[in-house]
Amino acid sequence: MALLGTFLTAWLALISALAFPSLHAAPSRGPYGPLPQTYELPKNAAHIHYVAPDGKPGADGKTLATATALDAALARAVTGDAIILRGGIYRIGNLTFNQGITFQPYADEQPILKGSFVADKWTAQRNGLWRAKWARLFPAQPADWWQRDGEGRKTPPWLFNNDMVFIDGRLLKTAGWEGAVDQDSCYIDYETGDVYIGADPTNRIVEITAFDNALTRTIAAVHGKTSDRKGPVIRGLTFTQYAYRAIEIEGTEPEGPAEPGTYGRDVVGTTLEHVTITHCSRVAGYFRGDGFTLRHCLISDTSTEGIYILSSSDCLLEKNIFARNNIEQITGYYPAAVKIFNQSHRVTCRDNLVLDQPHSNGIWYDVGNRDGVFVNNWIQDCEDGFFFEISKGVLCVGNVFVNCHKGVRSLNSSGVRVYHNTFVNTVASFERTARSAVADHFGWHPATGPDVDKREGHEFVGNLLVADANFDRELLRFEQARSLCGKLTNPQAMRIDDNLYVRPSDSPARALIVWSPSEGKDCTVALASPAGLNQLHPQFETRSRLLPLSPNALFKSPDLQSYEPIRDIALPDVAPLPGDVQKLLVLPKSSKPVPGACQP
């Protein structure tokens, strides 16, 4: 847990001590992320292969005394085998396998796979910098869809290179030339292979990335074996300092609308538990294949994405921590701590922490996804906390969103059902545009979601939306593009009710709700209360209320992240909950829920 940093460690201790001590729903007390474990040898393993950082490739690996090298064990292992790693640092990477293998530590030891080598041959220069030759460099270019005419003044080109330099475990920023290098940065000359740093490396550990990735579970033939279509089980390992990604699970991906069952079957059942992945220059991992599980893991300090789930169904993310993504602040790359992409069905995100993401989105279901479940997550300090785009059908229940630009964001989607969440200084937003499969910048993407005139059917019910005196934005938005004025006149929502809005009477915000389509300018109108929306559409907000209170008058202790209401906030005559919502809230049928994630 030392990798979490002071802020995150303190936050976790606080939330465990204070959050929701006797409530049915909402994020749990934790614990979250990797937990200390003492691992027993898998009882059902066909063969056990012991490996160690100093293991000899020629050793048989059958006992602790004859531990072999990790790459040698991978070449020998077959489905049903277990690779047991002794503690210590493995400076290794670009390993491939195609079998359903279990990886785990020996007992309570701590294996760390590092994608870097130590750089210990430095030349002091007259200009105050230190220089070293490096043969393992990873230059890269922006993706072909990156739009330089819009982002070129914001994101310098050297940020797209994948190399990283660390001094005593601290990542250095990259500079564009030697003259910009200081104590906290480095410059890499890709023509000469020289690395320049501004900090004196004497008696310090300087590490530079040397491997593109750690493990690739390939679908090709390798080590004389064909793929058995079974995913690995990885427990208790730490992966760090890889130049692109730590883990890749290969699989085919549809490029256009596809029938379920025609993809996601190349590698099935990959499981990661109590795994830490940090400081990958691009992505912690790409995961393909149905039945993927990520539980009690820490994913932090990555760049374009934390993890990518691609074209995979029946997946579960539970009790993980996702922190500090897009640490290079690259623009035009649409980053997210978690990207669930391309027709992934029935993916559940339950009781995760997504924190410290000021330059990144949180969890993003993107392009053709269906029937997602997003329940009891804590999302804080993100751009868009939960983003559902060009997709159909999701149930968002019991989550807490704090200080996000948008907590829930639905874009060009249908059937987004948002029930009993708590929003603190955070907007909930439902949006549709004229984007279609015709001449789209990303080609087939819009064809996997609802057509332009089918982006509706949303429900926003039983939510608690709270703002303090400094929050000057609206709390709820339903918006559509100006080009759709007069073309799409039906509301995006089919149900909005039983919500409680709370903000001080002297709030600087000009509106509580922004609504479209309407008769206003650009088909949009600003409303000061839920009653205003009810006047426009009598079927909406029949029981919702606006209370002129500060968060301190409503919550147990907002300064300490305790969002348990200290007053009765029940609304009269609330409608019965749908059965699937009631089940996720863990409420008996006879109970009457109160607004928000926290249920008494």
XYZ file of N, CA, C and O in Angstrom, residues 224-364:
564
model
N 5.544 -23.957 -28.382
C 5.117 -25.266 -28.854
C 3.717 -25.654 -28.470
O 3.335 -26.824 -28.584
N 2.905 -24.701 -28.037
C 1.542 -24.993 -27.586
C 0.558 -24.087 -28.311
O 0.873 -22.946 -28.670
N -0.643 -24.589 -28.541
C -1.720 -23.776 -29.076
C -2.571 -23.254 -27.921
O -2.619 -23.836 -26.837
N -3.272 -22.147 -28.160
C -4.068 -21.522 -27.102
C -5.218 -22.424 -26.688
O -5.897 -23.034 -27.525
N -5.435 -22.488 -25.367
C -6.550 -23.289 -24.835
C -7.772 -22.433 -24.522
O -8.738 -22.928 -23.945
N -7.694 -21.133 -24.827
C -8.802 -20.194 -24.643
C -9.123 -19.903 -23.176
O -10.143 -19.300 -22.861
N -8.248 -20.301 -22.259
C -8.492 -20.043 -20.840
C -7.614 -18.897 -20.367
O -6.413 -18.859 -20.635
N -8.226 -17.965 -19.630
C -7.484 -16.822 -19.141
C -6.658 -17.150 -17.912
O -6.966 -18.089 -17.171
N -5.624 -16.353 -17.658
C -4.803 -16.575 -16.470
C -5.496 -16.083 -15.206
O -6.429 -15.263 -15.255
N -5.011 -16.578 -14.080
C -5.371 -16.051 -12.762
C -4.101 -15.439 -12.182
O -3.090 -16.136 -12.027
N -4.140 -14.142 -11.898
C -2.964 -13.432 -11.395
C -3.326 -12.833 -10.046
O -4.262 -12.032 -9.941
N -2.575 -13.213 -9.005
C -2.882 -12.750 -7.649
C -1.620 -12.189 -6.993
O -0.536 -12.762 -7.109
N -1.786 -11.073 -6.299
C -0.784 -10.608 -5.356
C 0.500 -10.062 -5.942
O 1.461 -9.839 -5.202
N 0.564 -9.820 -7.241
C 1.785 -9.336 -7.873
C 1.728 -7.823 -8.070
O 0.647 -7.227 -8.150
N 2.893 -7.209 -8.167
C 3.015 -5.791 -8.497
C 3.737 -5.669 -9.830
O 4.775 -6.312 -10.052
N 3.168 -4.829 -10.718
C 3.771 -4.522 -12.008
C 4.013 -3.013 -12.071
O 3.092 -2.229 -11.768
N 5.191 -2.596 -12.472
C 5.465 -1.166 -12.507
C 6.575 -0.853 -13.501
O 7.403 -1.703 -13.827
N 6.559 0.383 -14.015
C 7.616 0.949 -14.847
C 7.741 0.250 -16.196
O 8.846 0.012 -16.693
N 6.612 -0.042 -16.833
C 6.627 -0.586 -18.190
C 6.347 0.519 -19.199
O 5.524 1.400 -18.962
N 7.008 0.420 -20.353
C 6.997 1.532 -21.303
C 5.686 1.671 -22.055
O 5.457 2.719 -22.667
N 4.835 0.671 -22.049
C 3.548 0.821 -22.733
C 2.424 0.323 -21.834
O 1.625 1.093 -21.350
N 2.389 -0.993 -21.572
C 1.376 -1.557 -20.691
C 1.990 -2.733 -19.962
O 2.959 -3.346 -20.427
N 1.412 -3.091 -18.828
C 1.937 -4.209 -18.050
C 1.400 -5.537 -18.558
O 2.147 -6.502 -18.695
N 0.095 -5.600 -18.829
C -0.550 -6.867 -19.180
C -1.397 -6.666 -20.426
O -2.107 -5.660 -20.544
N -1.344 -7.633 -21.327
C -2.226 -7.630 -22.490
C -2.831 -9.016 -22.646
O -2.116 -10.014 -22.710
N -4.160 -9.069 -22.688
C -4.885 -10.294 -23.005
C -5.424 -10.120 -24.420
O -6.278 -9.273 -24.667
N -4.900 -10.896 -25.339
C -5.277 -10.728 -26.740
C -6.657 -11.313 -27.022
O -7.166 -12.155 -26.276
N -7.248 -10.857 -28.126
C -8.533 -11.363 -28.576
C -8.999 -10.569 -29.774
O -8.520 -9.460 -30.027
N -9.923 -11.108 -30.515
C -10.451 -10.408 -31.686
C -11.477 -9.376 -31.250
O -12.179 -9.549 -30.248
N -11.568 -8.297 -32.003
C -12.518 -7.224 -31.738
C -13.311 -6.929 -32.997
O -12.726 -6.804 -34.077
N -14.618 -6.817 -32.890
C -15.401 -6.461 -34.086
C -15.140 -5.021 -34.515
O -14.931 -4.152 -33.671
N -15.139 -4.800 -35.800
C -15.017 -3.447 -36.337
C -16.320 -3.097 -37.041
O -16.406 -3.022 -38.255
N -17.323 -2.909 -36.232
C -18.664 -2.649 -36.703
C -19.639 -3.456 -35.880
O -19.240 -4.321 -35.082
N -20.951 -3.201 -36.019
C -21.944 -3.939 -35.230
C -21.802 -5.443 -35.430
O -21.660 -5.927 -36.551
N -21.793 -6.187 -34.312
C -21.578 -7.632 -34.361
C -22.516 -8.329 -33.401
O -22.935 -7.758 -32.387
N -22.818 -9.568 -33.694
C -23.696 -10.362 -32.846
C -22.931 -10.886 -31.633
O -21.791 -11.347 -31.767
N -23.525 -10.827 -30.439
C -22.873 -11.430 -29.269
C -22.569 -12.902 -29.523
O -23.339 -13.607 -30.176
N -21.450 -13.344 -29.022
C -21.023 -14.719 -29.249
C -20.076 -14.870 -30.414
O -19.421 -15.908 -30.550
N -19.976 -13.852 -31.256
C -19.016 -13.902 -32.352
C -17.673 -13.302 -31.955
O -16.750 -13.270 -32.762
N -17.564 -12.835 -30.725
C -16.312 -12.292 -30.206
C -16.326 -12.498 -28.692
O -17.328 -12.895 -28.110
N -15.196 -12.244 -28.056
C -15.104 -12.386 -26.604
C -14.821 -13.793 -26.133
O -14.764 -14.036 -24.918
N -14.589 -14.746 -27.042
C -14.414 -16.147 -26.658
C -12.983 -16.647 -26.860
O -12.699 -17.809 -26.607
N -12.081 -15.790 -27.334
C -10.701 -16.237 -27.581
C -9.981 -16.603 -26.284
O -9.205 -17.565 -26.243
N -10.206 -15.792 -25.242
C -9.618 -16.045 -23.926
C -10.695 -15.717 -22.898
O -11.119 -14.568 -22.790
N -11.111 -16.691 -22.127
C -12.249 -16.520 -21.225
C -11.796 -16.719 -19.776
O -11.015 -17.622 -19.472
N -12.293 -15.835 -18.902
C -12.134 -16.050 -17.465
C -10.881 -15.481 -16.835
O -10.516 -15.890 -15.725
N -10.230 -14.514 -17.472
C -9.056 -13.884 -16.856
C -9.451 -13.244 -15.525
O -10.468 -12.551 -15.434
N -8.631 -13.455 -14.486
C -8.917 -12.935 -13.151
C -7.673 -12.300 -12.565
O -6.602 -12.918 -12.553
N -7.806 -11.060 -12.079
C -6.750 -10.375 -11.337
C -7.292 -10.032 -9.958
O -8.352 -9.390 -9.843
N -6.574 -10.430 -8.911
C -6.961 -10.135 -7.539
C -5.752 -9.656 -6.754
O -4.672 -10.260 -6.832
N -5.929 -8.577 -6.007
C -4.879 -8.034 -5.141
C -3.607 -7.726 -5.947
O -2.488 -7.942 -5.473
N -3.807 -7.233 -7.151
C -2.704 -6.885 -8.053
C -2.522 -5.374 -8.056
O -3.500 -4.616 -8.040
N -1.280 -4.929 -8.084
C -0.945 -3.506 -8.203
C -0.285 -3.269 -9.555
O 0.663 -3.975 -9.914
N -0.791 -2.281 -10.296
C -0.159 -1.874 -11.556
C -0.020 -0.357 -11.530
O -1.019 0.362 -11.465
N 1.220 0.118 -11.557
C 1.461 1.562 -11.506
C 2.513 1.945 -12.540
O 3.292 1.122 -13.011
N 2.534 3.241 -12.849
C 3.571 3.842 -13.678
C 3.847 3.060 -14.957
O 4.962 2.639 -15.243
N 2.760 2.848 -15.729
C 2.908 2.410 -17.105
C 2.746 3.644 -17.987
O 1.848 4.455 -17.755
N 3.600 3.764 -18.981
C 3.635 5.009 -19.740
C 2.349 5.260 -20.501
O 2.029 6.412 -20.788
N 1.587 4.203 -20.817
C 0.328 4.417 -21.516
C -0.843 3.815 -20.739
O -1.671 4.525 -20.217
N -0.901 2.491 -20.655
C -2.079 1.802 -20.113
C -1.605 0.695 -19.179
O -0.631 0.005 -19.471
N -2.301 0.515 -18.066
C -1.940 -0.583 -17.167
C -2.180 -1.931 -17.830
O -1.379 -2.860 -17.670
N -3.295 -2.071 -18.564
C -3.554 -3.345 -19.205
C -4.688 -3.277 -20.201
O -5.626 -2.480 -20.051
N -4.588 -4.111 -21.238
C -5.664 -4.326 -22.206
C -6.230 -5.718 -21.947
O -5.497 -6.717 -21.979
N -7.543 -5.788 -21.710
C -8.162 -7.054 -21.332
C -9.300 -7.368 -22.299
O -10.251 -6.597 -22.416
N -9.175 -8.496 -22.967
C -10.195 -8.967 -23.900
C -10.635 -10.356 -23.464
O -9.825 -11.158 -23.003
N -11.911 -10.621 -23.632
C -12.421 -11.942 -23.309
C -13.508 -11.910 -22.262
O -13.414 -11.197 -21.258
N -14.541 -12.700 -22.473
C -15.679 -12.751 -21.557
C -15.243 -13.272 -20.189
O -14.271 -14.011 -20.047
N -16.001 -12.871 -19.173
C -15.773 -13.382 -17.833
C -14.552 -12.809 -17.141
O -14.037 -13.418 -16.200
N -14.112 -11.628 -17.562
C -12.962 -10.993 -16.916
C -13.361 -10.458 -15.545
O -14.426 -9.857 -15.377
N -12.483 -10.664 -14.532
C -12.722 -10.162 -13.179
C -11.501 -9.394 -12.701
O -10.371 -9.882 -12.801
N -11.736 -8.198 -12.169
C -10.691 -7.381 -11.541
C -11.185 -7.040 -10.146
O -12.160 -6.312 -9.983
N -10.504 -7.563 -9.118
C -11.018 -7.416 -7.759
C -9.872 -7.054 -6.804
O -8.800 -7.635 -6.839
N -10.094 -6.053 -5.963
C -9.112 -5.627 -4.959
C -7.754 -5.303 -5.592
O -6.714 -5.747 -5.098
N -7.780 -4.549 -6.664
C -6.546 -4.156 -7.346
C -6.341 -2.653 -7.236
O -7.287 -1.889 -7.002
N -5.103 -2.225 -7.403
C -4.752 -0.809 -7.472
C -4.193 -0.515 -8.851
O -3.216 -1.136 -9.278
N -4.818 0.442 -9.552
C -4.364 0.887 -10.865
C -4.114 2.383 -10.750
O -5.051 3.159 -10.556
N -2.860 2.810 -10.860
C -2.586 4.238 -10.651
C -1.410 4.707 -11.490
O -0.599 3.917 -11.977
N -1.345 6.031 -11.649
C -0.218 6.717 -12.284
C 0.040 6.183 -13.680
O 1.162 5.808 -14.044
N -1.022 6.150 -14.486
C -0.928 5.771 -15.888
C -1.252 6.991 -16.743
O -1.506 8.072 -16.225
N -1.271 6.788 -18.042
C -1.427 7.965 -18.896
C -2.721 7.928 -19.693
O -3.728 8.461 -19.251
N -2.742 7.292 -20.848
C -3.936 7.432 -21.672
C -5.151 6.700 -21.104
O -6.265 7.161 -21.250
N -4.971 5.547 -20.506
C -6.028 4.841 -19.785
C -5.410 4.142 -18.585
O -4.211 3.860 -18.574
N -6.263 3.848 -17.583
C -5.819 2.949 -16.542
C -5.902 1.531 -17.076
O -4.892 0.892 -17.347
N -7.122 1.014 -17.248
C -7.289 -0.271 -17.920
C -8.294 -0.120 -19.048
O -9.155 0.760 -19.035
N -8.153 -0.995 -20.028
C -9.041 -1.067 -21.184
C -9.698 -2.441 -21.183
O -9.010 -3.465 -21.171
N -11.030 -2.488 -21.187
C -11.777 -3.716 -21.403
C -12.398 -3.612 -22.787
O -13.142 -2.667 -23.070
N -12.077 -4.560 -23.663
C -12.482 -4.450 -25.058
C -13.318 -5.647 -25.485
O -12.900 -6.796 -25.322
N -14.506 -5.369 -26.012
C -15.339 -6.389 -26.650
C -15.479 -7.624 -25.772
O -15.263 -8.760 -26.223
N -15.840 -7.405 -24.523
C -15.909 -8.492 -23.538
C -17.189 -8.358 -22.731
O -17.584 -7.252 -22.365
N -17.791 -9.461 -22.406
C -19.072 -9.453 -21.704
C -18.989 -10.231 -20.401
O -18.066 -11.016 -20.182
N -19.976 -9.948 -19.535
C -20.091 -10.621 -18.233
C -18.812 -10.440 -17.416
O -18.234 -11.401 -16.897
N -18.396 -9.184 -17.304
C -17.178 -8.832 -16.578
C -17.538 -8.151 -15.261
O -18.615 -7.562 -15.127
N -16.609 -8.204 -14.288
C -16.841 -7.617 -12.967
C -15.605 -6.864 -12.508
O -14.499 -7.411 -12.498
N -15.810 -5.594 -12.100
C -14.783 -4.784 -11.452
C -15.300 -4.468 -10.059
O -16.351 -3.828 -9.917
N -14.558 -4.876 -9.022
C -15.091 -4.787 -7.668
C -13.990 -4.462 -6.662
O -12.931 -5.088 -6.651
N -14.246 -3.458 -5.829
C -13.368 -3.061 -4.717
C -11.946 -2.704 -5.166
O -10.969 -2.966 -4.464
N -11.851 -2.098 -6.339
C -10.562 -1.634 -6.839
C -10.365 -0.161 -6.541
O -11.313 0.572 -6.252
N -9.118 0.277 -6.638
C -8.777 1.695 -6.563
C -8.187 2.104 -7.908
O -7.247 1.463 -8.404
N -8.745 3.171 -8.481
C -8.220 3.749 -9.716
C -7.853 5.199 -9.409
O -8.732 6.003 -9.063
N -6.577 5.528 -9.519
C -6.132 6.870 -9.114
C -5.084 7.402 -10.081
O -4.267 6.653 -10.615
N -5.131 8.701 -10.290
C -4.097 9.450 -11.012
C -3.818 8.881 -12.395
O -2.744 8.346 -12.678
N -4.782 9.042 -13.279
C -4.580 8.693 -14.678
C -4.308 9.975 -15.484
O -4.548 11.071 -15.012
N -3.788 9.796 -16.689
C -3.380 10.921 -17.553
C -2.437 11.864 -16.811
O -2.616 13.081 -16.793
N -1.416 11.282 -16.203
C -0.488 12.087 -15.404
C 0.346 13.030 -16.264
O 0.913 13.985 -15.756
N 0.417 12.777 -17.596
C 1.133 13.687 -18.488
C 0.241 14.810 -19.003
O 0.713 15.699 -19.699
N -1.046 14.733 -18.711
C -2.022 15.745 -19.123
C -2.064 15.906 -20.643
O -2.102 17.011 -21.183
N -2.061 14.784 -21.336
C -2.199 14.787 -22.788
C -3.630 15.184 -23.140
O -4.588 14.657 -22.572
N -3.797 16.082 -24.062
C -5.127 16.493 -24.505
C -5.445 15.836 -25.846
O -4.561 15.443 -26.595
N -6.749 15.714 -26.130
C -7.180 15.139 -27.393
C -7.154 13.626 -27.436
O -7.400 13.028 -28.485
N -6.881 12.974 -26.289
C -6.803 11.518 -26.236
C -7.979 10.895 -25.492
O -8.049 9.685 -25.388
N -8.867 11.693 -24.929
C -10.072 11.211 -24.263
C -9.753 10.127 -23.221
O -10.236 8.998 -23.291
N -8.936 10.434 -22.228
C -8.489 9.411 -21.285
C -9.580 9.030 -20.279
O -10.523 9.775 -20.032
N -9.404 7.855 -19.695
C -10.295 7.390 -18.635
C -9.524 6.418 -17.756
O -8.667 5.675 -18.233
N -9.847 6.417 -16.476
C -9.238 5.431 -15.576
C -9.622 4.024 -15.987
O -8.815 3.091 -15.895
N -10.866 3.857 -16.450
C -11.339 2.583 -16.999
C -12.095 2.889 -18.279
O -13.023 3.702 -18.274
N -11.711 2.242 -19.373
C -12.461 2.365 -20.636
C -13.043 0.992 -20.963
O -12.306 0.012 -21.107
N -14.358 0.933 -21.055
C -15.073 -0.297 -21.412
C -15.596 -0.073 -22.818
O -16.510 0.721 -23.032
N -15.018 -0.771 -23.785
C -15.099 -0.326 -25.173
C -15.612 -1.418 -26.107
O -15.304 -2.602 -25.935
N -16.400 -0.988 -27.070
C -16.758 -1.762 -28.261
C -17.595 -2.992 -27.950
O -17.113 -4.126 -27.962
N -18.876 -2.752 -27.694
C -19.873 -3.804 -27.612
C -19.578 -4.815 -26.506
O -19.657 -6.023 -26.694
N -19.221 -4.281 -25.361
C -19.086 -5.105 -24.158
C -20.432 -5.128 -23.440
O -20.990 -4.071 -23.150
N -20.931 -6.294 -23.151
C -22.266 -6.442 -22.579
C -22.185 -6.935 -21.132
O -21.312 -7.717 -20.772
N -23.106 -6.421 -20.316
C -23.266 -6.880 -18.928
C -21.969 -6.750 -18.126
O -21.539 -7.690 -17.450
N -21.367 -5.587 -18.190
C -20.179 -5.302 -17.394
C -20.628 -4.588 -16.118
O -21.303 -3.554 -16.175
N -20.245 -5.138 -14.965
C -20.638 -4.593 -13.669
C -19.440 -3.946 -12.995
O -18.386 -4.570 -12.849
N -19.618 -2.684 -12.584
C -18.635 -1.984 -11.753
C -19.274 -1.770 -10.392
O -20.240 -1.011 -10.271
N -18.743 -2.430 -9.375
C -19.392 -2.434 -8.064
C -18.394 -2.084 -6.963
O -17.362 -2.718 -6.800
N -18.695 -1.021 -6.229
C -17.973 -0.676 -5.006
C -16.482 -0.465 -5.269
O -15.621 -1.058 -4.623
N -16.182 0.394 -6.251
C -14.804 0.797 -6.541
C -14.574 2.230 -6.093
O -15.518 3.012 -5.940
N -13.313 2.605 -5.900
C -12.911 3.978 -5.644
C -12.212 4.525 -6.878
O -11.243 3.922 -7.359
N -12.698 5.646 -7.362
C -12.060 6.338 -8.483
C -11.733 7.740 -7.995
O -12.642 8.532 -7.730
N -10.441 8.031 -7.849
C -10.017 9.234 -7.138
C -8.924 9.980 -7.882
O -8.179 9.399 -8.669
N -8.840 11.278 -7.604
C -7.694 12.081 -8.009
C -7.468 11.996 -9.513
O -6.379 11.652 -9.984
N -8.496 12.362 -10.283
C -8.453 12.287 -11.740
C -8.798 13.649 -12.355
O -9.710 13.761 -13.170
N -8.076 14.716 -12.008
C -8.464 16.034 -12.513
C -8.303 16.195 -14.021
O -8.915 17.085 -14.616
N -7.504 15.334 -14.655
C -7.270 15.422 -16.096
C -7.746 14.177 -16.819
O -7.288 13.890 -17.929
N -8.659 13.448 -16.206
C -9.121 12.189 -16.793
C -10.567 11.934 -16.395
O -11.042 12.411 -15.361
N -11.248 11.169 -17.229
C -12.550 10.658 -16.854
C -12.381 9.471 -15.915
O -11.287 8.910 -15.778
N -13.476 9.085 -15.282
C -13.439 7.968 -14.349
C -13.646 6.648 -15.070
O -12.720 6.073 -15.632
N -14.880 6.136 -15.058
C -15.209 4.873 -15.712
C -16.124 5.181 -16.892
O -17.179 5.770 -16.730
N -15.691 4.766 -18.071
C -16.329 5.180 -19.327
C -16.746 3.942 -20.113
O -15.909 3.182 -20.592
